[in-house]
Amino acid sequence: MVSLGELALASGASLRPLAPFDAARGITGVHVSELDDPGRYLDGGELLLTTGIPLHAGSADVYVDRLAEQGIGAIGIGLGEGWEHAPSALVERCRTTGVPIFEVPDGVPFLDVSRAFWSLAGRGGQEEAMRTAHAHTRLVQAAAGADPITAVVRVMAQAIGGWVAWLPIGRGGSAGILHPPSLESMLPSVRADVERSLLRSGVEAASFVSHGSTVVAHAVADGERTRGALALGAGRPFGSADRQLALTATALLRLLSARERGGPAPEAWVAELALRGEPAAARALATAAGIEMPMLFRVLAGVASTVEGGFGAGSAHHGVHLTLISADADADATPDSGVFSGPVALEDVSAAAARVMALHRADPGAEARIDPGSRSRRWADLLARTEPELRRTVIAYLRNRHQAERTARDLGVHRNTIRPRITTAEKMLDASLDDPDVAAELWLALRDRGL
């Protein structure tokens, strides 16, 4: 969303106000329409641009009233298509209904206004992403420092602009921590609210209202046991960025609680955050702890023992043991059971984990195997980057069901050319193209890529 004041300023002479307006009013988009009733195609909050065709034969009052009912953000009338000046009836009705009204000078493309909006909207999204990434980094750095639980709570409260409480559970535990300290008197009642809404129900997260704030609480569990809860309160609704930060803070608190009992090393923290879909936090922690991160990873499901090249000993996720492994790990040192993902970047670890967990649950007793979706994508990626003639030969070979003679005719080359190329491709892919499983998976992956 962009404020109307920002949009008017960014558009300059392309968008001239015809009446005073609220500069803080939010604009959700820019829409161009010449319909008599464009409100049916609007969600509310848009700047509607029109050359005013509906106003030549229709009532300005009806036109504006319909748009006002739809929650229109503002109206811009383009001059030059029958209008030297904005229709006085339109301007007056906009004043009466409180709808901001602007004119777009003759010869100025509506696209100029749209570009100004999307430039502002894109900048806002980039700033929000940078703020969120910075907050993730600060959370992980706090967890790696002195008095980490207190530091995580403080950083989280600063990030959301509200208050945050850590409520440990169990004998000998502290009463809890709440930041900012000036609100510590709320701690007993916040604990009561969290216990009633979250802990007694056994759910992982809950939302409620406490002390006039919207509160979101997350259980911090260690296996089957709940160690505490993280509660966040603010006098505003929480957005997706806030929720992502809360998940990172919850994961860090869980790991910190485990460390107090002689828990995992920092490498295991990195793996846990990556597997839970928090790559920014995982990378920040690795940097803070001096851990060198590989470029690519593999996820192993179903093996509970220590794995060569793994980060720690792995951990259970929804009943399935997962281990994060460097993609450069020695293949001969990896177990002979479980399901492996293909090589993935840190940002794709969580999705790869979900796939291998599903495959393991479907056949938990099977021998070691690779997620077919992962390996076929890797094969397709390799072929996409190789020489065009080798790629075309593999595609033709699969299309012609491994028949070298027909493949040669299809490509217009001698049949003796086909086998050396296929051999080269098989070495590159580390797989036999005559294996029906390999051929089927690769063909589907190539088709999905449009090769």
CSV table of C-alpha atoms in Angstrom, one decimal:
chain,number,residue,atom,x,y,z
A,1,MET,CA,0.0,0.0,0.0
A,2,VAL,CA,1.2,3.5,-0.8
A,3,SER,CA,0.0,6.8,0.8
A,4,LEU,CA,-1.9,9.2,-1.5
A,5,GLY,CA,0.5,11.9,-0.5
A,6,GLU,CA,3.5,9.9,-1.6
A,7,LEU,CA,1.8,9.0,-4.9
A,8,ALA,CA,0.9,12.6,-5.7
A,9,LEU,CA,4.4,13.7,-4.9
A,10,ALA,CA,6.0,10.9,-7.0
A,11,SER,CA,3.7,11.5,-10.0
A,12,GLY,CA,4.5,15.2,-10.0
A,13,ALA,CA,2.7,17.1,-12.8
A,14,SER,CA,1.1,13.9,-14.0
A,15,LEU,CA,-1.4,13.9,-11.1
A,16,ARG,CA,-2.8,17.3,-10.1
A,17,PRO,CA,-5.1,17.5,-7.1
A,18,LEU,CA,-8.5,19.3,-7.7
A,19,ALA,CA,-9.5,19.5,-4.0
A,20,PRO,CA,-7.8,19.1,-0.6
A,21,PHE,CA,-7.1,15.4,0.3
A,22,ASP,CA,-5.8,13.3,3.1
A,23,ALA,CA,-2.2,12.6,2.3
A,24,ALA,CA,-2.1,9.6,4.6
A,25,ARG,CA,-4.9,7.9,2.8
A,26,GLY,CA,-3.8,4.4,1.6
A,27,ILE,CA,-3.8,3.5,-2.1
A,28,THR,CA,-3.8,-0.2,-2.9
A,29,GLY,CA,-3.4,0.0,-6.7
A,30,VAL,CA,-4.0,1.9,-9.9
A,31,HIS,CA,-6.9,0.8,-12.1
A,32,VAL,CA,-7.9,2.2,-15.5
A,33,SER,CA,-11.5,1.8,-16.6
A,34,GLU,CA,-14.2,3.4,-18.8
A,35,LEU,CA,-17.1,1.3,-17.5
A,36,ASP,CA,-20.2,3.0,-16.2
A,37,ASP,CA,-19.9,0.9,-13.0
A,38,PRO,CA,-16.2,-0.1,-12.6
A,39,GLY,CA,-16.7,-0.8,-8.9
A,40,ARG,CA,-17.6,-4.4,-9.5
A,41,TYR,CA,-13.9,-5.0,-10.5
A,42,LEU,CA,-12.3,-3.2,-7.6
A,43,ASP,CA,-11.3,-4.4,-4.2
A,44,GLY,CA,-11.3,-1.0,-2.5
A,45,GLY,CA,-8.6,1.6,-2.0
A,46,GLU,CA,-7.6,1.9,-5.7
A,47,LEU,CA,-6.8,5.1,-7.7
A,48,LEU,CA,-9.3,4.9,-10.6
A,49,LEU,CA,-8.1,6.6,-13.8
A,50,THR,CA,-10.6,7.4,-16.5
A,51,THR,CA,-11.0,9.7,-19.5
A,52,GLY,CA,-14.6,10.3,-18.3
A,53,ILE,CA,-16.5,8.5,-21.1
A,54,PRO,CA,-19.3,7.4,-18.7
A,55,LEU,CA,-19.8,11.0,-17.7
A,56,HIS,CA,-20.8,12.2,-21.1
A,57,ALA,CA,-24.1,10.5,-21.0
A,58,GLY,CA,-24.5,9.6,-17.3
A,59,SER,CA,-24.8,11.3,-13.9
A,60,ALA,CA,-21.6,12.3,-12.1
A,61,ASP,CA,-23.4,11.9,-8.8
A,62,VAL,CA,-24.4,8.2,-9.5
A,63,TYR,CA,-20.9,7.5,-10.9
A,64,VAL,CA,-19.1,8.8,-7.8
A,65,ASP,CA,-21.6,7.4,-5.3
A,66,ARG,CA,-21.2,3.9,-6.7
A,67,LEU,CA,-17.4,4.2,-6.4
A,68,ALA,CA,-17.6,5.6,-2.9
A,69,GLU,CA,-19.7,2.6,-1.8
A,70,GLN,CA,-16.9,0.3,-3.1
A,71,GLY,CA,-14.4,2.2,-1.0
A,72,ILE,CA,-12.5,3.8,-3.9
A,73,GLY,CA,-9.2,5.4,-2.9
A,74,ALA,CA,-9.2,8.3,-5.4
A,75,ILE,CA,-10.3,9.3,-8.9
A,76,GLY,CA,-8.1,10.7,-11.6
A,77,ILE,CA,-9.8,12.2,-14.7
A,78,GLY,CA,-7.7,12.3,-17.9
A,79,LEU,CA,-8.1,15.5,-20.0
A,80,GLY,CA,-8.1,15.8,-23.7
A,81,GLU,CA,-10.8,13.3,-24.6
A,82,GLY,CA,-13.7,15.8,-24.7
A,83,TRP,CA,-12.7,17.6,-21.5
A,84,GLU,CA,-10.5,20.7,-21.3
A,85,HIS,CA,-11.1,20.8,-17.6
A,86,ALA,CA,-12.5,18.3,-15.1
A,87,PRO,CA,-16.3,18.3,-15.1
A,88,SER,CA,-17.5,20.6,-12.3
A,89,ALA,CA,-20.2,18.1,-11.3
A,90,LEU,CA,-17.6,15.4,-10.8
A,91,VAL,CA,-15.4,17.6,-8.7
A,92,GLU,CA,-18.3,18.8,-6.6
A,93,ARG,CA,-19.6,15.3,-5.9
A,94,CYS,CA,-16.1,14.1,-5.0
A,95,ARG,CA,-15.9,16.9,-2.5
A,96,THR,CA,-19.3,16.0,-1.0
A,97,THR,CA,-18.5,12.3,-0.7
A,98,GLY,CA,-14.9,12.8,0.5
A,99,VAL,CA,-13.4,11.0,-2.5
A,100,PRO,CA,-10.1,12.6,-3.5
A,101,ILE,CA,-10.2,13.9,-7.1
A,102,PHE,CA,-7.2,14.5,-9.4
A,103,GLU,CA,-6.7,15.4,-13.1
A,104,VAL,CA,-4.2,14.0,-15.5
A,105,PRO,CA,-3.1,16.6,-18.0
A,106,ASP,CA,-3.8,16.2,-21.7
A,107,GLY,CA,-1.1,14.1,-23.4
A,108,VAL,CA,0.2,12.5,-20.1
A,109,PRO,CA,-0.1,8.7,-20.3
A,110,PHE,CA,-1.9,7.0,-17.4
A,111,LEU,CA,1.1,4.6,-17.4
A,112,ASP,CA,3.2,7.4,-15.8
A,113,VAL,CA,0.9,7.3,-12.7
A,114,SER,CA,1.0,3.5,-12.6
A,115,ARG,CA,4.8,3.5,-12.8
A,116,ALA,CA,5.0,5.9,-9.9
A,117,PHE,CA,2.7,3.7,-7.8
A,118,TRP,CA,4.6,0.5,-8.5
A,119,SER,CA,7.9,2.2,-7.9
A,120,LEU,CA,6.8,3.3,-4.5
A,121,ALA,CA,5.2,-0.1,-3.7
A,122,GLY,CA,8.3,-2.0,-4.8
A,123,ARG,CA,10.5,0.3,-2.6
A,124,GLY,CA,8.2,-0.3,0.3
A,125,GLY,CA,8.4,-4.1,-0.2
A,126,GLN,CA,12.2,-4.0,-0.4
A,127,GLU,CA,12.5,-1.9,2.7
A,128,GLU,CA,10.2,-4.2,4.6
A,129,ALA,CA,12.2,-7.2,3.5
A,130,MET,CA,15.5,-5.5,4.5
A,131,ARG,CA,14.0,-4.6,7.9
A,132,THR,CA,12.8,-8.2,8.4
A,133,ALA,CA,16.1,-9.7,7.4
A,134,HIS,CA,18.0,-7.4,9.7
A,135,ALA,CA,15.6,-8.4,12.6
A,136,HIS,CA,16.3,-12.1,11.9
A,137,THR,CA,20.0,-11.4,12.1
A,138,ARG,CA,19.7,-9.5,15.3
A,139,LEU,CA,17.7,-12.3,16.9
A,140,VAL,CA,20.3,-14.9,16.1
A,141,GLN,CA,23.1,-12.7,17.2
A,142,ALA,CA,21.3,-12.2,20.5
A,143,ALA,CA,20.9,-15.9,20.9
A,144,ALA,CA,24.6,-16.4,20.4
A,145,GLY,CA,25.6,-13.8,23.0
A,146,ALA,CA,25.6,-13.5,26.8
A,147,ASP,CA,22.2,-13.9,28.6
A,148,PRO,CA,20.7,-15.1,25.3
A,149,ILE,CA,17.1,-15.6,26.4
A,150,THR,CA,16.8,-12.1,27.8
A,151,ALA,CA,18.4,-10.7,24.7
A,152,VAL,CA,16.1,-12.6,22.3
A,153,VAL,CA,13.1,-11.3,24.2
A,154,ARG,CA,14.4,-7.7,24.1
A,155,VAL,CA,15.2,-7.8,20.4
A,156,MET,CA,11.9,-9.3,19.5
A,157,ALA,CA,10.0,-6.6,21.4
A,158,GLN,CA,12.0,-3.9,19.6
A,159,ALA,CA,11.3,-5.5,16.3
A,160,ILE,CA,7.5,-5.6,16.7
A,161,GLY,CA,7.3,-2.3,18.5
A,162,GLY,CA,5.4,-3.9,21.4
A,163,TRP,CA,6.0,-6.1,24.4
A,164,VAL,CA,7.3,-9.7,24.5
A,165,ALA,CA,7.3,-12.2,27.3
A,166,TRP,CA,9.1,-15.5,27.9
A,167,LEU,CA,7.2,-17.8,30.2
A,168,PRO,CA,9.2,-20.9,31.3
A,169,ILE,CA,7.4,-23.9,32.6
A,170,GLY,CA,8.6,-26.5,35.2
A,171,ARG,CA,9.9,-26.7,38.6
A,172,GLY,CA,12.8,-24.4,39.5
A,173,GLY,CA,12.0,-22.2,36.5
A,174,SER,CA,12.0,-18.4,36.7
A,175,ALA,CA,8.9,-16.4,36.8
A,176,GLY,CA,9.6,-15.2,33.3
A,177,ILE,CA,10.9,-12.2,31.4
A,178,LEU,CA,8.9,-9.4,29.9
A,179,HIS,CA,10.3,-6.5,27.8
A,180,PRO,CA,10.1,-3.6,28.2
A,181,PRO,CA,10.8,-3.8,31.9
A,182,SER,CA,8.3,-0.9,32.6
A,183,LEU,CA,5.5,-3.4,31.9
A,184,GLU,CA,6.7,-6.3,34.1
A,185,SER,CA,3.7,-5.9,36.4
A,186,MET,CA,1.7,-7.5,33.5
A,187,LEU,CA,3.6,-10.7,33.7
A,188,PRO,CA,1.3,-12.7,36.1
A,189,SER,CA,-1.8,-11.9,34.1
A,190,VAL,CA,-0.1,-12.6,30.8
A,191,ARG,CA,1.0,-16.0,32.1
A,192,ALA,CA,-2.6,-16.7,33.2
A,193,ASP,CA,-3.9,-15.8,29.8
A,194,VAL,CA,-1.2,-17.9,28.0
A,195,GLU,CA,-1.8,-20.9,30.2
A,196,ARG,CA,-5.6,-20.7,29.6
A,197,SER,CA,-5.4,-20.1,25.9
A,198,LEU,CA,-2.3,-22.1,24.8
A,199,LEU,CA,-0.8,-24.5,27.3
A,200,ARG,CA,-3.9,-26.2,28.7
A,201,SER,CA,-5.3,-26.7,25.2
A,202,GLY,CA,-2.1,-28.4,23.9
A,203,VAL,CA,-2.0,-26.3,20.7
A,204,GLU,CA,1.3,-24.9,19.3
A,205,ALA,CA,0.0,-21.4,18.9
A,206,ALA,CA,-2.9,-19.2,20.0
A,207,SER,CA,-4.1,-15.6,19.5
A,208,PHE,CA,-6.2,-13.6,22.0
A,209,VAL,CA,-6.6,-10.1,23.4
A,210,SER,CA,-4.8,-9.1,26.7
A,211,HIS,CA,-4.3,-5.7,28.3
A,212,GLY,CA,-5.8,-4.0,25.2
A,213,SER,CA,-3.2,-5.7,22.9
A,214,THR,CA,-3.5,-8.3,20.2
A,215,VAL,CA,-1.4,-11.2,21.6
A,216,VAL,CA,0.1,-14.2,19.8
A,217,ALA,CA,1.6,-17.0,21.9
A,218,HIS,CA,3.8,-19.9,20.7
A,219,ALA,CA,4.6,-23.0,22.7
A,220,VAL,CA,8.3,-23.8,23.0
A,221,ALA,CA,8.4,-27.6,23.0
A,222,ASP,CA,11.3,-30.1,23.4
A,223,GLY,CA,10.1,-33.3,22.0
A,224,GLU,CA,6.9,-34.2,23.8
A,225,ARG,CA,7.5,-31.7,26.6
A,226,THR,CA,6.6,-28.0,26.6
A,227,ARG,CA,9.4,-26.0,28.1
A,228,GLY,CA,7.7,-22.6,28.0
A,229,ALA,CA,5.8,-20.1,25.8
A,230,LEU,CA,6.7,-16.9,23.9
A,231,ALA,CA,4.0,-14.3,24.0
A,232,LEU,CA,4.0,-11.1,21.8
A,233,GLY,CA,1.7,-8.2,22.3
A,234,ALA,CA,1.1,-5.0,20.2
A,235,GLY,CA,-1.7,-2.5,19.7
A,236,ARG,CA,-2.0,-3.5,16.1
A,237,PRO,CA,-2.7,-6.6,14.0
A,238,PHE,CA,0.4,-8.8,13.3
A,239,GLY,CA,1.6,-9.1,9.7
A,240,SER,CA,3.4,-11.9,8.0
A,241,ALA,CA,6.8,-10.4,8.8
A,242,ASP,CA,5.9,-10.4,12.5
A,243,ARG,CA,4.8,-14.0,12.4
A,244,GLN,CA,8.0,-15.1,10.7
A,245,LEU,CA,10.1,-13.3,13.3
A,246,ALA,CA,8.0,-15.0,16.0
A,247,LEU,CA,8.7,-18.4,14.5
A,248,THR,CA,12.5,-17.7,14.4
A,249,ALA,CA,12.4,-16.5,18.1
A,250,THR,CA,10.4,-19.6,19.1
A,251,ALA,CA,13.0,-21.9,17.4
A,252,LEU,CA,15.8,-20.1,19.1
A,253,LEU,CA,14.2,-20.3,22.5
A,254,ARG,CA,13.6,-24.0,22.0
A,255,LEU,CA,17.3,-24.5,21.1
A,256,LEU,CA,18.4,-22.3,24.0
A,257,SER,CA,16.3,-24.3,26.4
A,258,ALA,CA,17.9,-27.5,25.1
A,259,ARG,CA,21.4,-26.1,25.4
A,260,GLU,CA,20.8,-25.3,29.1
A,261,ARG,CA,20.5,-29.1,29.6
A,262,GLY,CA,23.6,-29.9,27.6
A,263,GLY,CA,21.9,-29.7,24.2
A,264,PRO,CA,23.1,-29.4,20.7
A,265,ALA,CA,26.1,-27.5,19.2
A,266,PRO,CA,25.6,-24.5,17.0
A,267,GLU,CA,25.8,-26.6,13.8
A,268,ALA,CA,22.6,-28.4,15.0
A,269,TRP,CA,21.0,-25.0,15.6
A,270,VAL,CA,21.7,-24.1,12.0
A,271,ALA,CA,20.2,-27.3,10.7
A,272,GLU,CA,17.1,-26.9,12.9
A,273,LEU,CA,16.4,-23.4,11.7
A,274,ALA,CA,17.0,-24.4,8.0
A,275,LEU,CA,14.7,-27.4,8.3
A,276,ARG,CA,12.0,-25.3,9.9
A,277,GLY,CA,12.1,-22.8,7.0
A,278,GLU,CA,14.2,-20.1,8.5
A,279,PRO,CA,17.1,-19.7,6.1
A,280,ALA,CA,17.9,-16.1,7.0
A,281,ALA,CA,18.1,-17.0,10.7
A,282,ALA,CA,20.2,-20.1,9.9
A,283,ARG,CA,22.7,-18.1,7.8
A,284,ALA,CA,22.9,-15.4,10.4
A,285,LEU,CA,23.6,-17.9,13.2
A,286,ALA,CA,26.3,-19.6,11.1
A,287,THR,CA,28.0,-16.3,10.5
A,288,ALA,CA,27.9,-15.4,14.3
A,289,ALA,CA,29.2,-18.9,15.3
A,290,GLY,CA,32.0,-18.9,12.6
A,291,ILE,CA,30.5,-21.9,10.8
A,292,GLU,CA,31.4,-22.3,7.1
A,293,MET,CA,28.2,-23.1,5.2
A,294,PRO,CA,28.3,-25.3,2.1
A,295,MET,CA,26.7,-24.0,-1.1
A,296,LEU,CA,24.3,-26.9,-1.4
A,297,PHE,CA,22.7,-29.3,1.1
A,298,ARG,CA,20.9,-32.6,1.1
A,299,VAL,CA,18.2,-33.7,3.6
A,300,LEU,CA,18.1,-37.2,4.9
A,301,ALA,CA,14.9,-38.7,6.4
A,302,GLY,CA,14.6,-41.8,8.5
A,303,VAL,CA,18.1,-42.3,9.9
A,304,ALA,CA,18.6,-41.6,13.6
A,305,SER,CA,22.3,-42.1,13.9
A,306,THR,CA,25.1,-39.7,13.3
A,307,VAL,CA,25.8,-39.1,9.6
A,308,GLU,CA,29.1,-38.2,8.0
A,309,GLY,CA,28.9,-34.6,6.8
A,310,GLY,CA,25.8,-33.9,8.9
A,311,PHE,CA,25.1,-30.9,11.1
A,312,GLY,CA,24.8,-32.5,14.5
A,313,ALA,CA,22.9,-35.8,15.0
A,314,GLY,CA,19.7,-34.6,13.4
A,315,SER,CA,16.3,-34.3,15.1
A,316,ALA,CA,12.8,-35.6,15.0
A,317,HIS,CA,10.2,-33.6,12.9
A,318,HIS,CA,6.6,-34.8,13.2
A,319,GLY,CA,7.9,-38.3,14.0
A,320,VAL,CA,10.5,-38.5,11.3
A,321,HIS,CA,14.2,-38.1,12.0
A,322,LEU,CA,15.8,-35.5,9.7
A,323,THR,CA,19.5,-34.7,9.2
A,324,LEU,CA,20.9,-31.9,7.1
A,325,ILE,CA,24.0,-32.9,5.2
A,326,SER,CA,26.5,-31.1,3.0
A,327,ALA,CA,25.9,-31.9,-0.6
A,328,ASP,CA,29.7,-32.5,-0.8
A,329,ALA,CA,29.6,-35.3,1.8
A,330,ASP,CA,31.2,-38.6,0.7
A,331,ALA,CA,28.4,-40.7,-0.8
A,332,ASP,CA,30.2,-43.9,0.5
A,333,ALA,CA,29.9,-42.7,4.1
A,334,THR,CA,26.2,-42.0,4.0
A,335,PRO,CA,23.8,-44.6,5.4
A,336,ASP,CA,22.3,-47.4,3.3
A,337,SER,CA,18.7,-46.6,4.3
A,338,GLY,CA,16.5,-43.5,4.5
A,339,VAL,CA,15.4,-41.0,1.8
A,340,PHE,CA,17.8,-38.4,0.5
A,341,SER,CA,16.8,-35.2,-1.2
A,342,GLY,CA,18.8,-33.9,-4.2
A,343,PRO,CA,21.2,-31.0,-3.7
A,344,VAL,CA,19.3,-27.9,-2.7
A,345,ALA,CA,20.1,-24.3,-1.6
A,346,LEU,CA,19.6,-23.3,2.0
A,347,GLU,CA,16.4,-21.5,1.0
A,348,ASP,CA,14.9,-24.8,-0.3
A,349,VAL,CA,15.9,-27.0,2.6
A,350,SER,CA,12.5,-26.9,4.2
A,351,ALA,CA,10.6,-27.8,1.0
A,352,ALA,CA,13.0,-30.7,0.4
A,353,ALA,CA,12.5,-31.9,4.0
A,354,ALA,CA,8.7,-32.0,3.5
A,355,ARG,CA,9.2,-34.2,0.3
A,356,VAL,CA,11.6,-36.7,1.9
A,357,MET,CA,9.4,-37.0,5.0
A,358,ALA,CA,6.4,-37.9,2.9
A,359,LEU,CA,8.4,-40.5,0.9
A,360,HIS,CA,9.8,-42.0,4.1
A,361,ARG,CA,6.3,-42.3,5.7
A,362,ALA,CA,5.0,-44.0,2.5
A,363,ASP,CA,7.7,-46.8,2.8
A,364,PRO,CA,9.7,-46.5,6.0
A,365,GLY,CA,11.4,-49.9,5.6
A,366,ALA,CA,12.8,-49.3,2.2
A,367,GLU,CA,16.5,-49.2,1.3
A,368,ALA,CA,18.3,-45.9,0.7
A,369,ARG,CA,16.7,-43.9,-2.1
A,370,ILE,CA,16.8,-40.4,-3.6
A,371,ASP,CA,13.7,-38.2,-3.8
A,372,PRO,CA,12.8,-38.6,-7.5
A,373,GLY,CA,11.6,-35.0,-7.8
A,374,SER,CA,14.9,-33.7,-6.5
A,375,ARG,CA,17.1,-35.8,-8.7
A,376,SER,CA,15.0,-35.3,-11.9
A,377,ARG,CA,15.2,-31.5,-11.3
A,378,ARG,CA,18.9,-31.7,-10.9
A,379,TRP,CA,19.2,-33.8,-14.1
A,380,ALA,CA,17.1,-31.2,-16.0
A,381,ASP,CA,19.2,-28.4,-14.6
A,382,LEU,CA,22.4,-30.1,-15.8
A,383,LEU,CA,21.0,-30.6,-19.3
A,384,ALA,CA,19.7,-27.0,-19.5
A,385,ARG,CA,23.3,-25.8,-18.9
A,386,THR,CA,25.1,-28.3,-21.3
A,387,GLU,CA,25.8,-28.0,-25.0
A,388,PRO,CA,22.6,-27.7,-27.1
A,389,GLU,CA,23.5,-30.7,-29.3
A,390,LEU,CA,23.9,-33.0,-26.3
A,391,ARG,CA,20.7,-31.8,-24.8
A,392,ARG,CA,18.8,-32.3,-28.1
A,393,THR,CA,20.3,-35.8,-28.4
A,394,VAL,CA,19.1,-36.8,-24.9
A,395,ILE,CA,15.6,-35.5,-25.6
A,396,ALA,CA,15.4,-37.2,-29.0
A,397,TYR,CA,16.7,-40.5,-27.4
A,398,LEU,CA,14.0,-40.4,-24.8
A,399,ARG,CA,11.3,-39.5,-27.3
A,400,ASN,CA,12.3,-42.4,-29.6
A,401,ARG,CA,12.3,-44.9,-26.7
A,402,HIS,CA,16.1,-45.4,-26.6
A,403,GLN,CA,16.4,-46.4,-30.3
A,404,ALA,CA,19.6,-45.0,-31.7
A,405,GLU,CA,18.5,-45.5,-35.4
A,406,ARG,CA,15.3,-43.5,-35.0
A,407,THR,CA,17.1,-40.9,-32.8
A,408,ALA,CA,19.7,-40.4,-35.6
A,409,ARG,CA,17.1,-39.9,-38.2
A,410,ASP,CA,15.2,-37.5,-36.0
A,411,LEU,CA,18.4,-35.4,-35.6
A,412,GLY,CA,19.7,-35.8,-39.1
A,413,VAL,CA,23.0,-37.4,-38.0
A,414,HIS,CA,24.8,-40.7,-38.4
A,415,ARG,CA,23.6,-43.5,-36.0
A,416,ASN,CA,27.2,-44.0,-34.7
A,417,THR,CA,27.1,-40.4,-33.4
A,418,ILE,CA,24.3,-41.2,-30.9
A,419,ARG,CA,25.9,-43.7,-28.6
A,420,PRO,CA,29.0,-41.6,-27.7
A,421,ARG,CA,26.7,-38.6,-26.9
A,422,ILE,CA,24.4,-40.7,-24.7
A,423,THR,CA,27.5,-42.1,-22.9
A,424,THR,CA,28.7,-38.6,-22.3
A,425,ALA,CA,25.2,-37.6,-21.0
A,426,GLU,CA,25.0,-40.6,-18.7
A,427,LYS,CA,28.4,-39.8,-17.1
A,428,MET,CA,27.3,-36.2,-16.6
A,429,LEU,CA,24.0,-37.2,-15.0
A,430,ASP,CA,25.5,-40.2,-13.1
A,431,ALA,CA,22.5,-42.3,-14.3
A,432,SER,CA,21.6,-44.7,-17.0
A,433,LEU,CA,19.1,-43.3,-19.6
A,434,ASP,CA,18.1,-46.9,-20.3
A,435,ASP,CA,16.8,-47.3,-16.8
A,436,PRO,CA,13.0,-46.9,-17.2
A,437,ASP,CA,12.6,-45.0,-13.8
A,438,VAL,CA,15.4,-42.6,-14.8
A,439,ALA,CA,13.9,-42.1,-18.3
A,440,ALA,CA,10.4,-41.5,-17.0
A,441,GLU,CA,11.5,-39.0,-14.3
A,442,LEU,CA,13.9,-37.1,-16.6
A,443,TRP,CA,11.3,-36.9,-19.4
A,444,LEU,CA,8.7,-35.3,-17.0
A,445,ALA,CA,11.3,-32.9,-15.6
A,446,LEU,CA,12.4,-31.8,-19.1
A,447,ARG,CA,8.8,-31.4,-20.2
A,448,ASP,CA,8.0,-29.3,-17.2
A,449,ARG,CA,11.0,-27.0,-18.1
A,450,GLY,CA,9.8,-26.7,-21.6
A,451,LEU,CA,13.0,-28.2,-23.0
